[in-house]
PDB file of C-alpha atoms in Angstrom:
ATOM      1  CA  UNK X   1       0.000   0.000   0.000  1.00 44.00           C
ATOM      2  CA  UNK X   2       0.741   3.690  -0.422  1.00 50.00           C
ATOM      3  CA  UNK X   3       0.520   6.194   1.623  1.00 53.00           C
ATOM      4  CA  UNK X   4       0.273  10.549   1.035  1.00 57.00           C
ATOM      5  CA  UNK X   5       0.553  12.781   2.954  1.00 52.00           C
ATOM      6  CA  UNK X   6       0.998  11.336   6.372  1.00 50.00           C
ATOM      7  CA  UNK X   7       4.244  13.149   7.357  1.00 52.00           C
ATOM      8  CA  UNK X   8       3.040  14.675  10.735  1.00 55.00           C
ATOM      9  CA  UNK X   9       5.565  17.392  10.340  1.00 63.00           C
ATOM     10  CA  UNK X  10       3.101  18.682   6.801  1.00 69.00           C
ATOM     11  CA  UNK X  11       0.937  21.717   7.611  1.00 79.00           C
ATOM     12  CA  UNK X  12      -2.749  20.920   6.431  1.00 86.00           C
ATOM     13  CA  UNK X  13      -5.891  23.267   5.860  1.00 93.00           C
ATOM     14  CA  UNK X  14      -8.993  21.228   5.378  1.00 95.00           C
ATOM     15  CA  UNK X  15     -12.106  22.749   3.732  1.00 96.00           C
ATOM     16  CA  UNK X  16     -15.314  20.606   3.495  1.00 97.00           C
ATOM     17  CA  UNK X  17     -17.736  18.470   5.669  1.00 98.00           C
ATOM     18  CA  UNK X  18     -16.992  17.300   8.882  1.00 97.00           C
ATOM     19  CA  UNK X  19     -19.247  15.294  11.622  1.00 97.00           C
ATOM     20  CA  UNK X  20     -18.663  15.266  15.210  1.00 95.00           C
ATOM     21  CA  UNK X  21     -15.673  17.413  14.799  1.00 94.00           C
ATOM     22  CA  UNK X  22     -14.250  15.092  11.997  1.00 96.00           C
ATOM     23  CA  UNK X  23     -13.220  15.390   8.382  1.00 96.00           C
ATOM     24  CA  UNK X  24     -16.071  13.477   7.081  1.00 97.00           C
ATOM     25  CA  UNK X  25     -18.069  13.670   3.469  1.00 98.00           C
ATOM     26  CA  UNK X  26     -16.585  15.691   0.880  1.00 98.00           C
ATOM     27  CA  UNK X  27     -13.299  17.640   1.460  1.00 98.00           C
ATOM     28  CA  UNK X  28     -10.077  19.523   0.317  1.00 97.00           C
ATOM     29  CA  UNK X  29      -6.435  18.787   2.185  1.00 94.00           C
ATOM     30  CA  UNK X  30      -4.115  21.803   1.282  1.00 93.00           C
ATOM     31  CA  UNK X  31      -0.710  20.946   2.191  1.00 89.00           C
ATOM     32  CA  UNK X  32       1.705  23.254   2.653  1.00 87.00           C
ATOM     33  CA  UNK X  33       3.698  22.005   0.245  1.00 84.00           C
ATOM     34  CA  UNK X  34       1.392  23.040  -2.914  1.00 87.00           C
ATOM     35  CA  UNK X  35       0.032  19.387  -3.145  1.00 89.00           C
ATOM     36  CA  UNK X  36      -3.928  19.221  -2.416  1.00 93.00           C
ATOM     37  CA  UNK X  37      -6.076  15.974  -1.978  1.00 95.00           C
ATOM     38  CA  UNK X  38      -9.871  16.578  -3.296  1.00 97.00           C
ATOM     39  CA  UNK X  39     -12.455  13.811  -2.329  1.00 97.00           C
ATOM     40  CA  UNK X  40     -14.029  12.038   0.737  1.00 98.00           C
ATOM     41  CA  UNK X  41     -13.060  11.198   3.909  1.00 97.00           C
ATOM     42  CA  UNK X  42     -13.736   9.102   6.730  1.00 97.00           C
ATOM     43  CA  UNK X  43     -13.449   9.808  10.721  1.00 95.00           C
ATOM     44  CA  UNK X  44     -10.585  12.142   9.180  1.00 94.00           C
ATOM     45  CA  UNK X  45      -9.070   9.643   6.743  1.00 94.00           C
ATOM     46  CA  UNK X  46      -8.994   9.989   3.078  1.00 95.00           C
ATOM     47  CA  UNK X  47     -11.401   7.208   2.534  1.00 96.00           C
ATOM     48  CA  UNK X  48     -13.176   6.280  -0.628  1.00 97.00           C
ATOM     49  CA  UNK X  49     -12.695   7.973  -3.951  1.00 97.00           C
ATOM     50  CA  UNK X  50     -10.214  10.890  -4.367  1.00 96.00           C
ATOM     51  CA  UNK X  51      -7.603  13.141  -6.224  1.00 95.00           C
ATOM     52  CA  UNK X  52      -3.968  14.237  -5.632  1.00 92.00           C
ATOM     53  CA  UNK X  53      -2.554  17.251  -7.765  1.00 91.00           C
ATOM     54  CA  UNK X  54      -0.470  19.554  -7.508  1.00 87.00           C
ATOM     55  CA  UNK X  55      -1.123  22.821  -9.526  1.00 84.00           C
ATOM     56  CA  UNK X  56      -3.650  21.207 -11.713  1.00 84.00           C
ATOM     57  CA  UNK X  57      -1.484  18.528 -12.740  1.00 85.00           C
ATOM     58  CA  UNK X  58      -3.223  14.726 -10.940  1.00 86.00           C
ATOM     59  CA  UNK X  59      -0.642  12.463  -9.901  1.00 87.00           C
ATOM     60  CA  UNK X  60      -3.048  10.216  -8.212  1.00 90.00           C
ATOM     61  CA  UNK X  61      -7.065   9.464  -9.154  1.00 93.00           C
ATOM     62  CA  UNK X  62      -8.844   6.701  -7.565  1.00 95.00           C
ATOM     63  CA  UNK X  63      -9.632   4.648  -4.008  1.00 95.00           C
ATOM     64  CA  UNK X  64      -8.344   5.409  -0.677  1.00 95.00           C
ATOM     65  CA  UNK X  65      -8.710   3.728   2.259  1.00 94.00           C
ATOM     66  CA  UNK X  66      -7.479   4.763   6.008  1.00 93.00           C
ATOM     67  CA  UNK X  67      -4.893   7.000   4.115  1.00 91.00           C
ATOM     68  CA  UNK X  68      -3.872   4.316   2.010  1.00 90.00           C
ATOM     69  CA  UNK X  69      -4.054   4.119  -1.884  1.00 89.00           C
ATOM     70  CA  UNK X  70      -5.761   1.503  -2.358  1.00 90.00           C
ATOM     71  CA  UNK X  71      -8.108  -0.924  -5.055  1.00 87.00           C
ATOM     72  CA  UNK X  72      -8.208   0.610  -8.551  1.00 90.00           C
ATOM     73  CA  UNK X  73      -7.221   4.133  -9.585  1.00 91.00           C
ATOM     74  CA  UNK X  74      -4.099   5.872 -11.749  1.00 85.00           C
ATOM     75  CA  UNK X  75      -0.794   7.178 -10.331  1.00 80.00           C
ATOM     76  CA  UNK X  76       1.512   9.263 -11.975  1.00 78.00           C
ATOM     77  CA  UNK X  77       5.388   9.189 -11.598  1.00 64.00           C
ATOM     78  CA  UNK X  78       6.511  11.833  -8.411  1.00 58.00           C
ATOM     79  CA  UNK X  79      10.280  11.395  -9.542  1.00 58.00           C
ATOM     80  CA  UNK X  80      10.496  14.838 -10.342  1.00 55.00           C
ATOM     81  CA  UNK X  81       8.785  16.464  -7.529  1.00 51.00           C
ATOM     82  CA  UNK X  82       9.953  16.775  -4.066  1.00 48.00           C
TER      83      UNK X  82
END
């Protein structure tokens, strides 16, 4: 499995639906790195269906679960971003 964006040490703004004080529904993760995840999450995991870009340009489309890339979707080569 793969995971994004779980370096503790990454500055995050969240806009979207939460529940009990949770990221939960449909949401945005800024990082403060320029990269932004766009889809749902769960109990403040990216869970479900979602997208990773980075000024417009997706590197990853598809299923998340607990954080994790996972089950079908497309990534797209990070090699020459850091």
């Amino acid at each position: 499995s793969i995971k994004f964006g779980g370096d503790t040490k990454q500055k995050v703004k969240y806009e979207g639906e939460r529940n009990n004080g949770k990221r939960w529904g449909k949401g945005k993760l800024l990082y403060d790195n320029g990269f932004e995840y766009d889809g749902t999450f769960v109990e403040n995991y990216k869970h479900g269906t979602g997208i990773i870009s980075l000024n417009g340009i997706v590197f990853y489309e598809g299923q998340w679960s607990l954080d994790e890339i996972s089950g079908q979707g497309y990534i797209k080569s990070l090699k020459n971003y850091s």
